[in-house]
Short mmCIF file of C-alpha atoms and ligand atoms in Angstrom, two decimals:
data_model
loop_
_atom_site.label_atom_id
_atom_site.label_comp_id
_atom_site.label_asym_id
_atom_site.label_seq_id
_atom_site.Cartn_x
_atom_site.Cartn_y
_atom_site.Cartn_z
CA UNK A 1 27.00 -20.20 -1.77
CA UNK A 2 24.46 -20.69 0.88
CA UNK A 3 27.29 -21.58 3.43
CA UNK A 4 26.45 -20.08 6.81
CA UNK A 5 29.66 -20.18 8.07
CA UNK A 6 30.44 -16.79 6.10
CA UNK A 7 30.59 -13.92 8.05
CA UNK A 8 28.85 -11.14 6.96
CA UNK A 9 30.23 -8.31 8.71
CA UNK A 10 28.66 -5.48 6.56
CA UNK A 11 25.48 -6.22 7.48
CA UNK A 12 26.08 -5.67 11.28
CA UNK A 13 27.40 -2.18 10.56
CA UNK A 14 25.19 -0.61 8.02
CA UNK A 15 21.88 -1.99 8.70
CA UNK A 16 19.66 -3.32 5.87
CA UNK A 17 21.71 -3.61 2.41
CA UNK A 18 20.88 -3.18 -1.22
CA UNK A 19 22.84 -3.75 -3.98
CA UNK A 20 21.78 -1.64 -7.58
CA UNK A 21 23.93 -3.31 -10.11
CA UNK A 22 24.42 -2.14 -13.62
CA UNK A 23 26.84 -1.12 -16.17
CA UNK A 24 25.81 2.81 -15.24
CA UNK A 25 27.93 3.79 -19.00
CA UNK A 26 27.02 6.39 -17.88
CA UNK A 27 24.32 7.15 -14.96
CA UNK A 28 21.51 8.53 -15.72
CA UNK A 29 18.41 10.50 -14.08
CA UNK A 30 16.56 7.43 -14.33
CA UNK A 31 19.03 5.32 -12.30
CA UNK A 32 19.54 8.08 -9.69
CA UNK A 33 15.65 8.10 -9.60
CA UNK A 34 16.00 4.02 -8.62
CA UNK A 35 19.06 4.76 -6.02
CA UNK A 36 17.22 7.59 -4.16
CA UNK A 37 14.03 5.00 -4.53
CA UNK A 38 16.15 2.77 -2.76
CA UNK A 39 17.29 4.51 0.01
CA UNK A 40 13.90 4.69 1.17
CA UNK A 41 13.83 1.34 1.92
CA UNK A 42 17.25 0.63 2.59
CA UNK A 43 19.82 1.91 4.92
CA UNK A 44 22.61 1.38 2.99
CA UNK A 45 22.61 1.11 -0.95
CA UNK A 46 25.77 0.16 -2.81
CA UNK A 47 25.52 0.86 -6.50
CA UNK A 48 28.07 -1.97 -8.17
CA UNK A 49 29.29 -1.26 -11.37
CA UNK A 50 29.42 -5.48 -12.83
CA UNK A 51 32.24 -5.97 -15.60
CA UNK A 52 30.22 -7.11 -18.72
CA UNK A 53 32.82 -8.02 -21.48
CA UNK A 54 30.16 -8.48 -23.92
CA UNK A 55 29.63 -4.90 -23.36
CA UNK A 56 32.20 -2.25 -24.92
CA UNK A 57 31.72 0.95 -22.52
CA UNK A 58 32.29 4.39 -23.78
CA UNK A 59 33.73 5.57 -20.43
CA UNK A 60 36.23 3.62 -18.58
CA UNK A 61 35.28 1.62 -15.35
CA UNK A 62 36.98 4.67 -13.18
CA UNK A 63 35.55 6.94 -15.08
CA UNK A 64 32.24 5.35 -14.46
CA UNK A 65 32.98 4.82 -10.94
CA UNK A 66 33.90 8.75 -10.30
CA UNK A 67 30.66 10.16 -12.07
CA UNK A 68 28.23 7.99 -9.55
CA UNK A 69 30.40 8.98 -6.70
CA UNK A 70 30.17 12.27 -7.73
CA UNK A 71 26.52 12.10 -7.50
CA UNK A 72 26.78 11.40 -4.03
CA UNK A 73 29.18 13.69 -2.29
CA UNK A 74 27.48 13.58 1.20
CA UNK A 75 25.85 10.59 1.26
CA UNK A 76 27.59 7.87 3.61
CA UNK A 77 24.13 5.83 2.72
CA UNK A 78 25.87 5.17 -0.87
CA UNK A 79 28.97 2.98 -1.64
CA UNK A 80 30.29 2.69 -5.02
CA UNK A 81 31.93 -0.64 -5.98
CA UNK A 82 33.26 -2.69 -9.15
CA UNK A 83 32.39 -5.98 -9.42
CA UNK A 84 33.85 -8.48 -11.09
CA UNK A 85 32.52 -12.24 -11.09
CA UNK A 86 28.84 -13.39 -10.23
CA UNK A 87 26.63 -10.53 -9.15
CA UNK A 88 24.98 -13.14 -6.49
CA UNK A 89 27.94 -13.66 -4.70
CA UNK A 90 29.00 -10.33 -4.38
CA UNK A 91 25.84 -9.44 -2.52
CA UNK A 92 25.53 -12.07 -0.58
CA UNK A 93 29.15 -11.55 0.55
CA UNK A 94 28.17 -7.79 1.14
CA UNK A 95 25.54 -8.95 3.61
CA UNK A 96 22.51 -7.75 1.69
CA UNK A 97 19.16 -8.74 1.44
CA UNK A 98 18.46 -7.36 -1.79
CA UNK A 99 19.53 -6.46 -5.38
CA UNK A 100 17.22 -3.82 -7.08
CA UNK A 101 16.79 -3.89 -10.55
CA UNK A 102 14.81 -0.70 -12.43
CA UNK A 103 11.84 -1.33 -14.28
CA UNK A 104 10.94 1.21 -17.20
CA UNK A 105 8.63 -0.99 -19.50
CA UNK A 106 6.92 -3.93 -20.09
CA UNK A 107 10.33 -4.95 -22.39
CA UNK A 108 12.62 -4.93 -19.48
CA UNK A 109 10.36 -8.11 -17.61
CA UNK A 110 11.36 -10.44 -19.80
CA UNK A 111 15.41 -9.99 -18.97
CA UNK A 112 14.58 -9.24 -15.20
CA UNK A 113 12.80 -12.05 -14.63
CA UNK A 114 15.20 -14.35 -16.55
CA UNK A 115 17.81 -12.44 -14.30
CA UNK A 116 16.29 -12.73 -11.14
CA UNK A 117 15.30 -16.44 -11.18
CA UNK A 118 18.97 -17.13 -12.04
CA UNK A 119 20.07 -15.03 -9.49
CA UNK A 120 17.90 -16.90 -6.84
CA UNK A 121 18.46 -20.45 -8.39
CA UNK A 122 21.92 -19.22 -7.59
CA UNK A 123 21.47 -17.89 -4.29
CA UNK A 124 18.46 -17.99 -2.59
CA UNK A 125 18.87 -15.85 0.41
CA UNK A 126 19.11 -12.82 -1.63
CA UNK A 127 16.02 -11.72 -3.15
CA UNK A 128 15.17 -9.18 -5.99
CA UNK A 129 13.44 -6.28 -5.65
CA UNK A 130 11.90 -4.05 -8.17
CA UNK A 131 11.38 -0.37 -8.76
CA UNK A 132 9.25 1.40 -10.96
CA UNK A 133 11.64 3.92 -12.58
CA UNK A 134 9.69 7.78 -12.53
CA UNK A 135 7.51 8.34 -15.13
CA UNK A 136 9.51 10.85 -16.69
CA UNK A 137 12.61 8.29 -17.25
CA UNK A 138 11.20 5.33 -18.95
CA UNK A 139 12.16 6.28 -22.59
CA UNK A 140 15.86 6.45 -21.38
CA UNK A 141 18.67 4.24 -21.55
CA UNK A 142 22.27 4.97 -21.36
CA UNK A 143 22.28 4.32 -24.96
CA UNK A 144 20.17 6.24 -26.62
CA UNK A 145 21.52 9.42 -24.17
CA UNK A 146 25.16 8.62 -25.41
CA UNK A 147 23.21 8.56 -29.05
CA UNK A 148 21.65 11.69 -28.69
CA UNK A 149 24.45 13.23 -27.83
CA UNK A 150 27.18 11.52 -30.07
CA UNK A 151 25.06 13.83 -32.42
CA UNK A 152 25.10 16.79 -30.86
CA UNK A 153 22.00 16.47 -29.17
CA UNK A 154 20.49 18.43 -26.24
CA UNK A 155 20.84 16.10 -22.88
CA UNK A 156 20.61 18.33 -20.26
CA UNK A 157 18.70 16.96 -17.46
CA UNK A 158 18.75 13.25 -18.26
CA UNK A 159 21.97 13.05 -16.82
CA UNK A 160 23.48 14.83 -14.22
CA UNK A 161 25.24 18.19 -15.21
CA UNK A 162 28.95 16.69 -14.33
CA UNK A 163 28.11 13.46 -16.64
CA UNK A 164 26.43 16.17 -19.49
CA UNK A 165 30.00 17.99 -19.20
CA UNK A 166 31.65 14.12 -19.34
CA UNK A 167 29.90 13.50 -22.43
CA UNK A 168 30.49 16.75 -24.11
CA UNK A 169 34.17 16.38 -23.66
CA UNK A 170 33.85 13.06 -24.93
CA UNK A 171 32.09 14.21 -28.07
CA UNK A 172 33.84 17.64 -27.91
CA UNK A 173 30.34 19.10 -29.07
N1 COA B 201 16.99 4.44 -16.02
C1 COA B 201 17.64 4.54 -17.17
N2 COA B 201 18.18 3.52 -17.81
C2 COA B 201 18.02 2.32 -17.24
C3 COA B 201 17.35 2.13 -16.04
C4 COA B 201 16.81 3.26 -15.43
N3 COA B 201 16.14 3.19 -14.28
N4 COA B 201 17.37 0.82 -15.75
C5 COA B 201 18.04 0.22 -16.73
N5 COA B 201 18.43 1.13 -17.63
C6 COA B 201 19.16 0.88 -18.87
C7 COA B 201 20.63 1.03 -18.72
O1 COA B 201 21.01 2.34 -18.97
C8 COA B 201 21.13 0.06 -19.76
O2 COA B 201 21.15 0.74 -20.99
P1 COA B 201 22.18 0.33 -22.12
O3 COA B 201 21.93 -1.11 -22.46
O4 COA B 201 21.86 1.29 -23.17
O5 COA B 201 23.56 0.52 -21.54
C9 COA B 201 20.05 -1.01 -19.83
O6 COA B 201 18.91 -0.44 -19.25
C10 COA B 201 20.28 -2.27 -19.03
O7 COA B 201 21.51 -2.24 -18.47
P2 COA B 201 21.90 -2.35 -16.96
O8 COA B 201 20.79 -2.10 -16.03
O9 COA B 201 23.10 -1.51 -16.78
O10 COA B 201 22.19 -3.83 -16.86
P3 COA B 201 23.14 -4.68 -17.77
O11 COA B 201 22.25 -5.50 -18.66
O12 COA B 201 24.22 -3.91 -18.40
O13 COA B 201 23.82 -5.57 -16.66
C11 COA B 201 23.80 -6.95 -14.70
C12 COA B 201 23.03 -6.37 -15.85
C13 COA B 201 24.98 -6.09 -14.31
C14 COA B 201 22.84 -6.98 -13.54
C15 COA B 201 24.24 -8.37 -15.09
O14 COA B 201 24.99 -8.32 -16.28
C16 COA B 201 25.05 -9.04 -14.00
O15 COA B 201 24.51 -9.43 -12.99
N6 COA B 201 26.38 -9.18 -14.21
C17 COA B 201 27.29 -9.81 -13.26
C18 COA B 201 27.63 -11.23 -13.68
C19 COA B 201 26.54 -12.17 -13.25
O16 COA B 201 26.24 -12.34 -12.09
N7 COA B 201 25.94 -12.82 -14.25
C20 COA B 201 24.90 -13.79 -14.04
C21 COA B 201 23.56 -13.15 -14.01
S1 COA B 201 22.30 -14.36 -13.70
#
């Protein structure tokens, strides 16, 4: 959609844009780690929660969208969006330069890079840009914390304490 007839107002007003896109069912530590990361190096960060029907989420997409906002209570640096359609578009639409993917392991290149060069085949003024995830975060996923905890397990600290309390009510453990 390389058509530079689109105005980009966004881009004007907040400065240098990321977009962190993910399914976030739910956040975890380890994506916070990659959002704080991000605002580093960018001024404005919008985490976009991408509508993957091959992908049957535990919590709803408001739910989702609530518990990263809730992260966030004071920081104007964060925006919180669903996004529905081609991730690509979305950002360049948004004005950004950038989407930032996680990385945790050697597993996740293959994906990301598949990803990525789709992404840019698509699009090339955005470009990708990746993160290491912390150290202490690269065994997690939001799967295995939503497994762990399915079963009664202990997962204080891998999430934050308002998405602990969402899963427990979930699970009623
Ligand atoms: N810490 C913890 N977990 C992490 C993580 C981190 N830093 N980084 C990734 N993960 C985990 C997630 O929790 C998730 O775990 P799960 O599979 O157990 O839920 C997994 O890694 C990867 O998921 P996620 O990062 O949420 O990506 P996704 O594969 O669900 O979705 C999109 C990837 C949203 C980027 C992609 O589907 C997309 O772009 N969709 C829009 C449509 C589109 O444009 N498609 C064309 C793409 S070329």
């Amino acid at each position: 959609m390389s058509d530079n007839q689109l105005v980009r107002p966004e881009a004007d007003v907040f400065g240098t844009i990321a977009v962190y896109p993910g399914s976030f069912d739910p956040i975890t530590s380890g994506h916070l780690d990659i959002i704080k990361r991000s605002l580093v190096l960018f001024d404005h960060v919008i985490v976009a929660i991408a509508k993957n029907p091959g992908k049957k989420t535990l919590f709803s997409m408001e739910e989702r969208l609530q518990m990263i906002r809730d992260c966030f209570p004071d920081e104007k640096r964060v925006e919180v969006a669903e996004v529905d359609g081609l991730l690509v578009d979305y950002a360049y639409m948004k004005g950004a330069k950038a989407i930032v993917r996680g990385l945790r392991a050697v597993s996740d290149f293959d994906y990301e890079f598949q990803l990525a060069l789709m992404n840019r085949r698509i699009e090339r003024e955005v470009e990708t840009v990746f993160l290491m995830t912390g150290f202490r975060w690269i065994f997690i996923s939001s799967s295995i914390i939503k497994d762990a905890a399915r079963h009664g397990g202990d997962v204080k600290g891998l999430v934050p304490d308002h998405v602990c309390n969402k899963l427990r009510e979930k699970f009623m453990v």
